[in-house]
Every structure is written in C-alpha cells, then in structure tokens.
Short mmCIF file of C-alpha atoms in Angstrom, two decimals:
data_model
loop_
_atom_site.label_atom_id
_atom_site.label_comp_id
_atom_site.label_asym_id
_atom_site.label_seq_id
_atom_site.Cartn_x
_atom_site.Cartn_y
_atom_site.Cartn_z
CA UNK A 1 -42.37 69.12 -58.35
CA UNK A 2 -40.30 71.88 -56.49
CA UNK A 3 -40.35 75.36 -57.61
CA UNK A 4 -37.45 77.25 -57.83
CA UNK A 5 -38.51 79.55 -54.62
CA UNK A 6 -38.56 75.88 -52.66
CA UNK A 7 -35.08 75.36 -54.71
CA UNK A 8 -33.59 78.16 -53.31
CA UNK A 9 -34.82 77.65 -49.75
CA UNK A 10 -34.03 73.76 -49.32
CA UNK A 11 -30.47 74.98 -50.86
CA UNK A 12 -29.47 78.20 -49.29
CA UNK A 13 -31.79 78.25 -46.25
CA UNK A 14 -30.49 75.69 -44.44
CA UNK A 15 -27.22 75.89 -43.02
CA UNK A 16 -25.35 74.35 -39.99
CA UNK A 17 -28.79 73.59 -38.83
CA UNK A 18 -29.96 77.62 -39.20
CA UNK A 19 -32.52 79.05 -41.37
CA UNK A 20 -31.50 82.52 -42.50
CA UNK A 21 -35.25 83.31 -43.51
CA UNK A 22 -35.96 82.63 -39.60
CA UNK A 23 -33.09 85.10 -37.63
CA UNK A 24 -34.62 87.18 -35.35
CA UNK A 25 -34.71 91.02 -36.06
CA UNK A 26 -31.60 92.75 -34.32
CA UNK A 27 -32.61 92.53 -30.77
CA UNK A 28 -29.98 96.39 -30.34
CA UNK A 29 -32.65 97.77 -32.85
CA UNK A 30 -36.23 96.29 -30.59
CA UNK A 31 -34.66 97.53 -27.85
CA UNK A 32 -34.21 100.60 -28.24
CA UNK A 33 -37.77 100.77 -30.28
CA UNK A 34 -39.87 104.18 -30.29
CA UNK A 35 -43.08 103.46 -28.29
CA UNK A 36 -44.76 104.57 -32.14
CA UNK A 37 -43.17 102.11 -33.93
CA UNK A 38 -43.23 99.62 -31.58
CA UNK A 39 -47.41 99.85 -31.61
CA UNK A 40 -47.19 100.03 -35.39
CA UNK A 41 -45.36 96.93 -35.47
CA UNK A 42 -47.94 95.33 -33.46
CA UNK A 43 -50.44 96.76 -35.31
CA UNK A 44 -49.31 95.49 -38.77
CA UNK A 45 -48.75 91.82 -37.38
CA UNK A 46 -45.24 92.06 -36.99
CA UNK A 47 -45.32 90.28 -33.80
CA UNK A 48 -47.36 87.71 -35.29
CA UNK A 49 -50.95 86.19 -33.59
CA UNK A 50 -49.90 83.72 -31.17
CA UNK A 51 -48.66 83.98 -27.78
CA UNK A 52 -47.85 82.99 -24.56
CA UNK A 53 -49.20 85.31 -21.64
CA UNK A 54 -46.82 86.15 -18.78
CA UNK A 55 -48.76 82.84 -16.84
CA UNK A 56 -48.54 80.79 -19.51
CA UNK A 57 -51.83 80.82 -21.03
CA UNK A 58 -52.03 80.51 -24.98
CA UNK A 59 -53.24 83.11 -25.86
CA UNK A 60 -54.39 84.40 -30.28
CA UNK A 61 -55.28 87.60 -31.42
CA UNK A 62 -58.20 87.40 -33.63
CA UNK A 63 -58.87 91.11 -34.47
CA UNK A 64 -56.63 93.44 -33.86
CA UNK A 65 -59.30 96.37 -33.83
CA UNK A 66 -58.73 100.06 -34.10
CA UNK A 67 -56.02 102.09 -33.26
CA UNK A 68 -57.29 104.75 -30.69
CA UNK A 69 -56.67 108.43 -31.46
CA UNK A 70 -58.20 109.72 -28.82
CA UNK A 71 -57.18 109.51 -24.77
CA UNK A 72 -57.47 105.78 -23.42
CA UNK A 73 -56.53 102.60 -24.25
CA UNK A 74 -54.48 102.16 -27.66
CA UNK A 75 -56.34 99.93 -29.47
CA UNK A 76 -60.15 99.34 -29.00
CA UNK A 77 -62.58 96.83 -30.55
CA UNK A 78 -60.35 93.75 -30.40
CA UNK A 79 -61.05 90.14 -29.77
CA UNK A 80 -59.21 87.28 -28.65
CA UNK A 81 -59.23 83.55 -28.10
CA UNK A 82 -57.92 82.24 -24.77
CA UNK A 83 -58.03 78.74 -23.88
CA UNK A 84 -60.79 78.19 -26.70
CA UNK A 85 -63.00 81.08 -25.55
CA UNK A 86 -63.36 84.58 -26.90
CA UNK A 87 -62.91 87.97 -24.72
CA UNK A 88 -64.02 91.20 -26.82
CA UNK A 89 -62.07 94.37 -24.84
CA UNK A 90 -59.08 97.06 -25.38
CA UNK A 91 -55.43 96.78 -25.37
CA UNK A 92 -52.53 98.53 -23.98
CA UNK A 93 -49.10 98.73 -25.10
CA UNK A 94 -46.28 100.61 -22.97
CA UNK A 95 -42.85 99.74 -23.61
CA UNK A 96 -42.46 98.89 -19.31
CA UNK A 97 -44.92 96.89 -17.84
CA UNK A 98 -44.89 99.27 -14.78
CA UNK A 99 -45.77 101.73 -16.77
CA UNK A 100 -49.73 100.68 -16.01
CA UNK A 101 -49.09 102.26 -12.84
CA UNK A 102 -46.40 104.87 -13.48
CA UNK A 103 -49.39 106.05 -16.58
CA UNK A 104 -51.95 106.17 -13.85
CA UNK A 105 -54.09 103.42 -15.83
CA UNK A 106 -55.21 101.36 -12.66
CA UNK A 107 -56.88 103.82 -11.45
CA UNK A 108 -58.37 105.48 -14.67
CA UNK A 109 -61.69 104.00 -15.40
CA UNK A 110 -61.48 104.87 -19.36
CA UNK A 111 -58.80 101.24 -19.00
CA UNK A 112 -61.65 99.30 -17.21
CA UNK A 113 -62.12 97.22 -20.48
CA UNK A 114 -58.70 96.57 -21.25
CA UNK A 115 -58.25 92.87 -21.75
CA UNK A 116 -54.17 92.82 -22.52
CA UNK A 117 -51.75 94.77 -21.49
CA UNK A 118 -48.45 94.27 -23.67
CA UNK A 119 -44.75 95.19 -22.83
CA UNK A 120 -41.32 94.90 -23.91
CA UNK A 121 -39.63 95.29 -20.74
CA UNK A 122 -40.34 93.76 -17.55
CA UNK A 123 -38.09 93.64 -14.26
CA UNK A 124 -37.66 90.53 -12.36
CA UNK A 125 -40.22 90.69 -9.79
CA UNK A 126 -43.08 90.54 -11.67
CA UNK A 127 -45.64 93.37 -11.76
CA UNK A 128 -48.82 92.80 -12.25
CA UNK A 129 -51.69 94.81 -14.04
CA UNK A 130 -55.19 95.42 -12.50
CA UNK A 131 -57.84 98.04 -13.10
CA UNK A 132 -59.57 100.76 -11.63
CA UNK A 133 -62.27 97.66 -10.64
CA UNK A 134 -59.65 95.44 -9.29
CA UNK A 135 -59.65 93.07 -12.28
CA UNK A 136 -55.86 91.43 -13.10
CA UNK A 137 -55.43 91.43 -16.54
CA UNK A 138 -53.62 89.00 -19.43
CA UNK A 139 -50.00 90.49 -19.80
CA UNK A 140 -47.66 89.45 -22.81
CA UNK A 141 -44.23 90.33 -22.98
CA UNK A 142 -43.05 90.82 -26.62
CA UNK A 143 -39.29 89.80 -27.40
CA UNK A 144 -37.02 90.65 -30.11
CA UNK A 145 -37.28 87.28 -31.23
CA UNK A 146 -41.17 87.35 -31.81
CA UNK A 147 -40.62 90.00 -35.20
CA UNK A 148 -40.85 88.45 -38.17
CA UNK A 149 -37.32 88.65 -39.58
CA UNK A 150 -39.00 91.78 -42.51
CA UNK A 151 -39.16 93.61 -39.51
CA UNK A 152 -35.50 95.32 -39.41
CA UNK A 153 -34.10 98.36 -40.14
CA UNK A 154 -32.75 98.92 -43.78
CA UNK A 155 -29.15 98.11 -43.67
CA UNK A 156 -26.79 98.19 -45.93
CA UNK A 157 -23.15 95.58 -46.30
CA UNK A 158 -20.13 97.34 -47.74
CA UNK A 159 -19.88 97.75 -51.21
CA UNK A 160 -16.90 95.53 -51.84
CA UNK A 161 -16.23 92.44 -53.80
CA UNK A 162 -16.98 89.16 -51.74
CA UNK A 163 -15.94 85.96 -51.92
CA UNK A 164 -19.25 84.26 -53.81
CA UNK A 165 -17.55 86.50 -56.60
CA UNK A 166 -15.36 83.78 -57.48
CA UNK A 167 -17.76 80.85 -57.51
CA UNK A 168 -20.12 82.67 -59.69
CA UNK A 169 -17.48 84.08 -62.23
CA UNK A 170 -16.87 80.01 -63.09
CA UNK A 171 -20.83 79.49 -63.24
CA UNK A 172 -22.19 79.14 -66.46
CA UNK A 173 -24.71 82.31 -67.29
CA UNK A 174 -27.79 79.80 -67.48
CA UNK A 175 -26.73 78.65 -63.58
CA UNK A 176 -26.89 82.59 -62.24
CA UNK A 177 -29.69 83.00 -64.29
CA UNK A 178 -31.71 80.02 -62.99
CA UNK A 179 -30.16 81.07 -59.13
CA UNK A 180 -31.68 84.03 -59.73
CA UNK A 181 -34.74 83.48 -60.84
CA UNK A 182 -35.11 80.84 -57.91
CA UNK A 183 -34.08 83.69 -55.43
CA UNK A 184 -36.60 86.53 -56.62
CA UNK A 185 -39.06 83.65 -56.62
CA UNK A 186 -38.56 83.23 -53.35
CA UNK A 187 -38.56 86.62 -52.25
CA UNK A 188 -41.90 87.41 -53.74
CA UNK A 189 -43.55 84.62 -52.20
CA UNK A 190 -42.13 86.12 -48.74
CA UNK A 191 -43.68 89.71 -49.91
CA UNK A 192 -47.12 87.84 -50.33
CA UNK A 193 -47.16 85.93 -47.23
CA UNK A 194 -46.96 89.34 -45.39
CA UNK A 195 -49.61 91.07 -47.66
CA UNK A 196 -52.13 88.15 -47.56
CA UNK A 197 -51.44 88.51 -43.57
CA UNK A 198 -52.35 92.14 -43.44
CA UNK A 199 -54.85 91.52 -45.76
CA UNK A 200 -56.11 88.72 -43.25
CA UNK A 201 -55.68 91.33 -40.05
CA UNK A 202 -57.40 94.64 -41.57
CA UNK A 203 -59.01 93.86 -45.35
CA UNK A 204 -57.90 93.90 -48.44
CA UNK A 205 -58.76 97.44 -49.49
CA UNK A 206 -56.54 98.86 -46.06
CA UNK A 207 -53.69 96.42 -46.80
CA UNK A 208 -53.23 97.49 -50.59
CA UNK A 209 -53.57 101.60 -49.03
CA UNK A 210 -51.27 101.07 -46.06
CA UNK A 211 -48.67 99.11 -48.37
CA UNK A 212 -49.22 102.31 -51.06
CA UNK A 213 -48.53 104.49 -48.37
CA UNK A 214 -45.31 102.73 -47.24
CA UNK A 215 -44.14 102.84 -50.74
CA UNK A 216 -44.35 106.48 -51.76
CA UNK A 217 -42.89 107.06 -48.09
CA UNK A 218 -39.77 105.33 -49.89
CA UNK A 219 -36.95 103.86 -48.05
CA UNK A 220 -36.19 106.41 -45.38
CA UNK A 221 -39.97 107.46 -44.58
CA UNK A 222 -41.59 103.84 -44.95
CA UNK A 223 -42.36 103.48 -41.37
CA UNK A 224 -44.37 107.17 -40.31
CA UNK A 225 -46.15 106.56 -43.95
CA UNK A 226 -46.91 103.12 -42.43
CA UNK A 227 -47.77 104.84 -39.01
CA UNK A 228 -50.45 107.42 -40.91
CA UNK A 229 -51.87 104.86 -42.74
CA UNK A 230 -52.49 103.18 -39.69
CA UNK A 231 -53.57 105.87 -37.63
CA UNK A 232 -55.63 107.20 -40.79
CA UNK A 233 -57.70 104.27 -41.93
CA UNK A 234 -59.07 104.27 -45.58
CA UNK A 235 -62.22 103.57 -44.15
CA UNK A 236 -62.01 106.92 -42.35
CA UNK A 237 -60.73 108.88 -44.96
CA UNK A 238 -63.45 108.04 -47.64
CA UNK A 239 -65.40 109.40 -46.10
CA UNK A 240 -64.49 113.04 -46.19
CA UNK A 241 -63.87 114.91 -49.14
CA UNK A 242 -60.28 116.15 -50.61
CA UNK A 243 -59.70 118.95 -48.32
CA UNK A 244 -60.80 117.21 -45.40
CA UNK A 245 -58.53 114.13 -46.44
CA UNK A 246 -55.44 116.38 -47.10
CA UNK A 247 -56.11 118.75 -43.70
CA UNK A 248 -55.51 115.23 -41.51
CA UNK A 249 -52.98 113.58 -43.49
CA UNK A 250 -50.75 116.76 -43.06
CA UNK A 251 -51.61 118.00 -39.65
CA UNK A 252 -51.37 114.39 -37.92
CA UNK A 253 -48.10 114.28 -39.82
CA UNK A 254 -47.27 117.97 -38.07
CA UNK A 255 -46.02 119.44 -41.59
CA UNK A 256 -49.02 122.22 -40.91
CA UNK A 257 -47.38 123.29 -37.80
CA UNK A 258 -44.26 122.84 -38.97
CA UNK A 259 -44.47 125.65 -41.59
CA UNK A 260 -44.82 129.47 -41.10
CA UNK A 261 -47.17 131.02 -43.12
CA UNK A 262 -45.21 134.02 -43.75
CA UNK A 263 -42.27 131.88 -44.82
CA UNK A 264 -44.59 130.76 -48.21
CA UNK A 265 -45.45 131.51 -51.47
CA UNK A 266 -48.75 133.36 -52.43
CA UNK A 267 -49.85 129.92 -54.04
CA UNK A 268 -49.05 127.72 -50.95
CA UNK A 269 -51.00 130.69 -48.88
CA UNK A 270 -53.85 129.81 -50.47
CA UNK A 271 -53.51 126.25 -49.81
CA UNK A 272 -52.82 126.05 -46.32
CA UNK A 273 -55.82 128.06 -45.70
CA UNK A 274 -57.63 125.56 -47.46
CA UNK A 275 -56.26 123.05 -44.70
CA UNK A 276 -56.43 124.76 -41.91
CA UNK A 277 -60.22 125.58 -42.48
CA UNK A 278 -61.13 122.38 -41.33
CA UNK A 279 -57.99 120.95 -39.45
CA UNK A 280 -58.48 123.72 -36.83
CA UNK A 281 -62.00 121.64 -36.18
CA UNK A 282 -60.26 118.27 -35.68
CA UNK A 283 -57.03 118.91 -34.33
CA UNK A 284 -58.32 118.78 -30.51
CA UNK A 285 -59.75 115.21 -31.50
CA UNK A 286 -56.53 113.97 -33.15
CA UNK A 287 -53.88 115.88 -30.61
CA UNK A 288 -52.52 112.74 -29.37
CA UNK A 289 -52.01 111.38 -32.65
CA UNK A 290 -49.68 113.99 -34.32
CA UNK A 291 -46.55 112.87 -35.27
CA UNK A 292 -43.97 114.51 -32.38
CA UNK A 293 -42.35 117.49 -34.67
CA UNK A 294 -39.73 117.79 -32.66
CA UNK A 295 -38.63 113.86 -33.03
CA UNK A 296 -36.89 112.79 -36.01
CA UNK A 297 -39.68 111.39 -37.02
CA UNK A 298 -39.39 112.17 -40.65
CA UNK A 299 -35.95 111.61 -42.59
CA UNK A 300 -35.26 114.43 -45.07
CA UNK A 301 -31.57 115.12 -44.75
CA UNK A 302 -30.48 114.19 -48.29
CA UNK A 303 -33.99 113.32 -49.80
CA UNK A 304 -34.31 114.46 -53.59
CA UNK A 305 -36.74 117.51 -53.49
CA UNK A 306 -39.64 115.25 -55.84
CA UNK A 307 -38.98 113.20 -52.62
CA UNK A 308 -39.89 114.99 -49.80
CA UNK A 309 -42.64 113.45 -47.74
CA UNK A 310 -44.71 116.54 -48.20
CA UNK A 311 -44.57 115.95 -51.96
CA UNK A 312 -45.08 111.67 -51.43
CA UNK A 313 -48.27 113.09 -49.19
CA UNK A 314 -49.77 115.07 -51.75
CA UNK A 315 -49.44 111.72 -54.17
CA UNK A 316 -51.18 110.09 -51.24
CA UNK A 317 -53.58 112.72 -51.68
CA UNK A 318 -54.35 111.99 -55.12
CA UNK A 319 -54.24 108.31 -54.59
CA UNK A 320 -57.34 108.88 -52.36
CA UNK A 321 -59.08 111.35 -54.36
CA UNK A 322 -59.25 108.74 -57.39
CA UNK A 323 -58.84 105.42 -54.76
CA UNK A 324 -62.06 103.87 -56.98
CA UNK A 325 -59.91 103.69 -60.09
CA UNK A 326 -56.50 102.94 -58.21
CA UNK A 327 -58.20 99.69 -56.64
CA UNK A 328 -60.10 98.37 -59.32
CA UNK A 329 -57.45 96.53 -60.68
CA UNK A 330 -56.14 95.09 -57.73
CA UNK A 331 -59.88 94.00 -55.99
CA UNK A 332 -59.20 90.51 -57.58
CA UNK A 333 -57.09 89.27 -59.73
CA UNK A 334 -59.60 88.37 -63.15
CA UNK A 335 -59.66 92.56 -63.02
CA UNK A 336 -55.70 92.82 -63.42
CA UNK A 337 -54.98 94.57 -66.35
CA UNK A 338 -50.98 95.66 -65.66
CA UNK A 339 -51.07 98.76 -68.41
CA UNK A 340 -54.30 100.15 -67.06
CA UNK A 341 -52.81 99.93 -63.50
CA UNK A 342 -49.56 101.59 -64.37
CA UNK A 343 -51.33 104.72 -66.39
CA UNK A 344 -53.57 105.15 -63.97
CA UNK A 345 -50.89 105.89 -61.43
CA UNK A 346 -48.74 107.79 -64.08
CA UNK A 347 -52.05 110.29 -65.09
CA UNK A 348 -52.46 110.97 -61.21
CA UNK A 349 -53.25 114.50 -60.79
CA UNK A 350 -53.14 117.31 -58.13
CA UNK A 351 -53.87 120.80 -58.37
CA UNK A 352 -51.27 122.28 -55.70
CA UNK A 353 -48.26 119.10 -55.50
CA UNK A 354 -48.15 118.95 -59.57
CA UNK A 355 -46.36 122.13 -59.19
CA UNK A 356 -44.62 122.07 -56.04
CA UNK A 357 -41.94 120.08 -53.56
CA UNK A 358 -42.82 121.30 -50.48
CA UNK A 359 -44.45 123.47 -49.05
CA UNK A 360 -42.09 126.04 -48.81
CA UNK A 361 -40.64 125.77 -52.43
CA UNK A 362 -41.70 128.50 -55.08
CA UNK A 363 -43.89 126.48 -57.88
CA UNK A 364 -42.22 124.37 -60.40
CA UNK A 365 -41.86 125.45 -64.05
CA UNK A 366 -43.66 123.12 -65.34
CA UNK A 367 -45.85 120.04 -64.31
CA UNK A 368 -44.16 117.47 -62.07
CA UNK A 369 -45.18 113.83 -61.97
CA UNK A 370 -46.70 112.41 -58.53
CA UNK A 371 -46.36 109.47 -59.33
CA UNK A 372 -43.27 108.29 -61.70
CA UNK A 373 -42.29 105.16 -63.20
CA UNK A 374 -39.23 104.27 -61.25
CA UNK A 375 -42.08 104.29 -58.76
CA UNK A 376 -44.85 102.65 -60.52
CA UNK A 377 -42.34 99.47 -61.21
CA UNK A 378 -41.57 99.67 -56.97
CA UNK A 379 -44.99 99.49 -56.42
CA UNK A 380 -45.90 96.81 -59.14
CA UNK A 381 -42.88 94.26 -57.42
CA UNK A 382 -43.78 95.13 -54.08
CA UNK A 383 -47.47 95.30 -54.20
CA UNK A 384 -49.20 94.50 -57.08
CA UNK A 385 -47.74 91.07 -57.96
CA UNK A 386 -46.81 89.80 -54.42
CA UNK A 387 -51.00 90.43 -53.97
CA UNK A 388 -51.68 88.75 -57.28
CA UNK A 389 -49.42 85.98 -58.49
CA UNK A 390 -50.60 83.81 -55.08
CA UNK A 391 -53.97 83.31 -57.04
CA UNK A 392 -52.96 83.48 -60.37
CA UNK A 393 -49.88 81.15 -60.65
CA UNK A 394 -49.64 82.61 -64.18
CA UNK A 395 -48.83 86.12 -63.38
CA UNK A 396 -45.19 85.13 -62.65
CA UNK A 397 -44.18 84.73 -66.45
CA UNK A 398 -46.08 88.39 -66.63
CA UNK A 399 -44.01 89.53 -63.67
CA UNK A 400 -40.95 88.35 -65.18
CA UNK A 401 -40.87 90.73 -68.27
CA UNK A 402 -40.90 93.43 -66.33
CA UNK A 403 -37.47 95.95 -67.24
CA UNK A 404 -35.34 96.71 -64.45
CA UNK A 405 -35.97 99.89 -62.02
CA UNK A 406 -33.46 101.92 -62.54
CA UNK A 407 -31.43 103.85 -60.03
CA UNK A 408 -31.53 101.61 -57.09
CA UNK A 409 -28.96 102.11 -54.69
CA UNK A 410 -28.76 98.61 -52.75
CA UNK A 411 -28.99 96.91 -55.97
CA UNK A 412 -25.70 98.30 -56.87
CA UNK A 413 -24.20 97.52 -53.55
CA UNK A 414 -25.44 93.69 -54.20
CA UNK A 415 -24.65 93.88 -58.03
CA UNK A 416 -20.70 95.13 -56.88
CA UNK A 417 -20.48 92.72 -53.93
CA UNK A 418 -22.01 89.33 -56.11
CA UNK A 419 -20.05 90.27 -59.41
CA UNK A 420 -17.48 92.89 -59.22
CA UNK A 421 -17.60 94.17 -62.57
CA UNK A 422 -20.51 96.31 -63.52
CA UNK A 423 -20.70 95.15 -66.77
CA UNK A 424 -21.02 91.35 -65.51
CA UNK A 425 -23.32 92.55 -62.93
CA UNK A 426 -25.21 95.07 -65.56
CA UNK A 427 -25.71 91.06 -67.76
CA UNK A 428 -28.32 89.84 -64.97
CA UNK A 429 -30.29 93.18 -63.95
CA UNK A 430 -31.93 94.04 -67.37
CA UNK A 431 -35.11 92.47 -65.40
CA UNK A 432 -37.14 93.73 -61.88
CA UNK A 433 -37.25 89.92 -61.15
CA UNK A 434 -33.28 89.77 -61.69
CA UNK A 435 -32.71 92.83 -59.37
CA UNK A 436 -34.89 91.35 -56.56
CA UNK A 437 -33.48 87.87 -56.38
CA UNK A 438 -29.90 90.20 -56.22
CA UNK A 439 -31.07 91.61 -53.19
CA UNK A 440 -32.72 88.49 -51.69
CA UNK A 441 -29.45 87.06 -51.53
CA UNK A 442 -27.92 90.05 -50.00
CA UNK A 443 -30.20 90.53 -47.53
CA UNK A 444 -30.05 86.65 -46.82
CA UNK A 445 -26.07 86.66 -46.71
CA UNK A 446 -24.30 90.12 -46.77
CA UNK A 447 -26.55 91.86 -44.34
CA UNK A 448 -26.58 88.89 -42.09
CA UNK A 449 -22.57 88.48 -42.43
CA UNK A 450 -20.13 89.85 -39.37
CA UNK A 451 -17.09 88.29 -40.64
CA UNK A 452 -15.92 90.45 -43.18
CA UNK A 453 -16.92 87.40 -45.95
CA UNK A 454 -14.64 84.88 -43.85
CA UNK A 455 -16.98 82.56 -42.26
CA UNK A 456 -20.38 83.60 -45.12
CA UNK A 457 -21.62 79.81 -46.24
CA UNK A 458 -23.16 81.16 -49.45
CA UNK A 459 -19.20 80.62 -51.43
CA UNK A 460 -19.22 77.18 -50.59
CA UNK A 461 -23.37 76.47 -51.55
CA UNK A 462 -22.88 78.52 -54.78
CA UNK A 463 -20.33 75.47 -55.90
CA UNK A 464 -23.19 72.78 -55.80
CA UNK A 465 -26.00 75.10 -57.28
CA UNK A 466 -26.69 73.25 -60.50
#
C-alpha cells in the first residue's frame, strides 16, 4: 500500500514528464562555486559516487578518505573501483583542470600517488594530467547537473499570495491536512536518504557531528560549520581535551586572529590565552586549513547576537565536551528516548559562552542558553528523526506530535504564499511535521517557479488531490 510520501511524489512529482525532486542545482550558483565549498560538496557526497572519467571509464568512489590539512594532495586514503578493480591513492580537486600544471603538481612528487584528479572546468582541447613519474591519471569533470538537487543555495520566493491559494481555500481541512502530512512525509524521507548516505561515506558518529555542526551554524553559516566539521573530524577532536578542541575549532575558523586582544574584556583575556596556549603549537600544521578571514566566509551582517558563529562554536564546544551523552541516544534507535535527548541538549553547559556572544561582547547578566529549544526542535526534524524513523517505522506517529518551531522565517513566506491569511495559514502549522511539508512544497514549486505563478502546475494538481 502507498504511503503518503509515495502519494505525494506519484502526484506532484511528475509533471509534463519532469520530476521536480530531480532539477539540477542552479548551474549560475556551481559555477561560480568557491574552490572550499566546492571540495566540501564533494566531500559530503554531494556529487554522488558514480562517474564517468573524462575517457569514459566507469568509474565509483568507495571511500572518500581524509581531507588533507596539510600541503599535498586534498584528500588522502581513498579507494576506488574502476572497471571492477580497486586503486587505493589521493585525490585532487582544482576548479580548472589546467590547474595541475598552472599548481606545479606534475612536477611535485608529494602528487605522485594521486589517482583522480577532479575539475569543474575544462577547455576544449583536452588537457591531460600526469605526474612527477610520468603516470596519466583518471580525470572527472563534475557538472552542475551531478549535485543532488539539496545542494542549492537557500532561496527564498516572494512573499505574496499565489495562485494554489484558491484551490486550497475550496479544499476541505481534512484534504490540506492529509496533503500535508503526505508532503512532510516526503520530505523527511529525502532528509534520511542524505543522512544514511553520509552515514554510509564517513560513519555514523561523524555524520550525526557534521549534521550538528551544520545546524547550530543555522541558515546563513551552514556551509563553513559543514566545512569545520569536515576539516575537523570527531575522530580527531576526541582525542584532545577541551582547550585543545576549542583552540582548533576557533583558530581554523580564523575568529582568534580575527580579534585584538586589547579590544576585550578582562574575562575573554583570560580565555583567549587559554587558546592560544596551545593553538600557537598547531597553527603551522593547520595553516592551509584556516578559513580565509578576509573572504566572506562567515555571514554575520544581521545575525541575532545568541547567533553569532562564535557563540554557535562555543555550543559546538560543549557538544564535544559531553559528545558521550549527546550520542547515546542517537547510536541506534532501541536507545531513543526523545525527552532525554532534548534535556540533554537544553542542560549543555560552558564556562566562558554561557555568559557571552562573542568574543568581544562584555559578559551577559545572567546565564544564556547554548543550546535553546527553537533549536533543539531544528535539530530533532532535521537530524534526529530523519536518522531514526528509517528503522523504526513507528517513530513517525512520535515525530508527528511534535509543536511547531516557532519563529521561522521561510515558513511564513510559504504559510503567506499557500494561504494568504495568517490565521488560515496559523490552522495547519500548530505541528513541526505541518511546517515542513509547508516548505516541501515551496521549495518543490515557489522556489522552482520563474513565472510569477503563471505557468506553476501545482494550482491545477491541487484540484485532483483527494
């Protein structure tokens, strides 16, 4: 028997012959990529695990390895499959594929073991890549149309009444309701396809950290959260202690250098001395790793202060420092216990960022929350249950009592654009699982609509949903 997330995608997902869920990502945006992000993608999957090398060899990535900090090739330890058998080397990505040469890496024998070089741009006559030994190696060329269609910018459609307003003011309640409910179905079993892939590419333990870290990045800083997490493995971290931890979380992230020491408080003072007695040891090993300062690397302009990505780092902190207790509940899925999960990230603790937003603030006057629940419900819909419900089927009637997050800016743009009227609209977002299948649909038609609503199919499907 269908579900209503197959419902939903047999109904709305297929139109004149196009599936919505399958648009490329914006090929202006992959263009005009940031080498960083463009190796993040690739790290995270984004591109997927298949290809087709410049020669047409098929070609699968079967470990994706370790993203190098250090000078050489920018991933090491990987493996793939080509033509049935397995080659074990490094990889390079450049966003040119003459930038082998214009880098100097043919004749650097650190790029000996490279075993793919990668590239987004390549000129008609081809160029080929060899090493300092004379060896030609595998070359893929990654397209816009290889991202997974997640991987896009956040966008947001004008917040005016469209024309599925109409259809779904004659609908009875029960019909939006079940539309819904099909729709945030739908979208969660999208979220858990790409967390059981990361899961699949780095471990479960580094999936659930990198997707914490994208989350209390927030909207505008999900992608250099994403980048640290990366370039920061859990595996890496655990292993020092909390100072250690903290020093390379903010000096790869180039807050350290970023802040004068004169220009702080005595309290901060004190802190930064704490970091910079051991990130004064590593920074020569991590140099080519720091996040460029003097990019816009980090998106602040009109952040609220308890959202400042030195404040979401210091909650990374304390994520870490109790990352046993954090991950219990989440190792597998007879160990979910939602109330333990959310007051464990509600009691998180630190003895500097419980009193301050950034680093240059003067202390709060009283304690601040790292951690709130706005925040806790984000990370339940967008981690906790997308990682869960696949192996507990059950888990969805659990997910579907939870409230609504409040505050949510593109849910209001969907809410105004669907219904109108706030107080219809306010009628089918008293649930998270209401809210989400909102912006499903709005990312599925109003983001993906050019026509000012004229030529948007979803009016004319909304009259046969039943």
């Amino acid at each position: 028997m269908p579900t209503p997330a197959d419902r939903y995608r047999e109904f709305f997902h297929t139109v004149l012959g196009d599936s919505v869920a399958e648009r490329p990502a914006l090929k202006h945006w992959s263009q005009a990529m940031p080498e960083l992000d463009l190796q993040s993608l690739w790290y995270a999957g984004e591109f997927g695990t298949e290809f087709t090398t410049v020669d047409g060899q098929r070609l699968v990535i079967r470990d994706f390895g370790v993203w190098n900090h250090a000078a050489g090739p920018d991933f090491t330890g990987c493996a793939l499959q080509l033509d049935g058998k397995t080659l074990k080397g490094e990889i390079e990505l450049d966003p040119d594929a003459r930038d082998w040469e214009r880098h100097g890496h043919g004749a650097n024998p650190n790029y000996e073991q490279v075993v793919l070089h990668l590239f987004l741009h390549q000129p008609e006559a081809r160029v080929f890549t060899r090493t300092a030994g004379h060896r030609e190696v595998l070359q893929v060329c990654l397209t816009p149309d290889m991202l997974k269609s997640s991987a896009r910018p956040q966008l947001l459609a004008e917040a005016r009444l469209g024309r599925c307003s109409t259809p779904l003011r004659h609908m009875p309640e029960a019909a939006v309701g079940s539309l819904l409910e099909a729709a945030a179905q739908y979208r969660l079993q999208r979220k858990s396809e790409r967390l059981h892939a990361l899961v699949r590419l780095h471990g479960r333990e580094q999936a659930v950290y990198q997707s914490l870290a994208a989350a209390l990045g927030y909207r505008n800083n999900q992608r250099p959260f994403t980048i640290l997490a990366q370039r920061l493995p859990l595996r890496t971290l655990l292993k020092r202690d909390a100072t250690e931890r903290e020093s390379l979380l903010f000096g790869v992230s180039s807050f350290l250098e970023s802040v004068r020491y004169e220009d702080t408080e005595p309290e901060t003072r004190t802190y930064l001395r704490q970091l910079w007695s051991t990130w004064w040891k590593q920074r020569e090993a991590y140099a080519e790793w720091l996040l460029p300062p003097n990019q816009p690397v980090w998106q602040i302009a009109g952040a609220r202060p308890g959202n400042h990505p030195q404040r979401r780092l210091g909650a990374l902190s304390a994520v870490l420092e109790n990352w046993k207790q954090v991950f219990a509940p989440l190792r597998e899925v007879s160990a979910w216990d939602r109330k333990r999960f959310v007051k464990i990230l509600l009691d998180l603790k630190h003895d500097y960022w419980s009193q301050h937003y950034t680093l240059l603030a003067a202390p709060a006057a009283k304690a601040l929350a790292l951690i709130g629940a706005s925040r806790a419900q984000e990370i339940l819909a967008n981690i906790a249950y997308p990682l869960l419900v696949p192996e507990d089927e059950r888990l969805w009637t659990d997910y579907k009592e939870l409230p609504a997050v409040l505050d949510n800016q593109k849910v209001r743009r969907a809410a105004l654009r669907l219904f109108g009227s706030e107080t219809t609209a306010d009628l089918f977002q008293k649930r998270l699982f209401q809210q989400q299948g909102l912006l499903q649909i709005y990312e599925d038609y109003c983001l993906e609509d050019d026509s000012s609503c004229e030529d948007c199919p979803f009016p004319e499907r909304l009259k046969q949903w039943q």
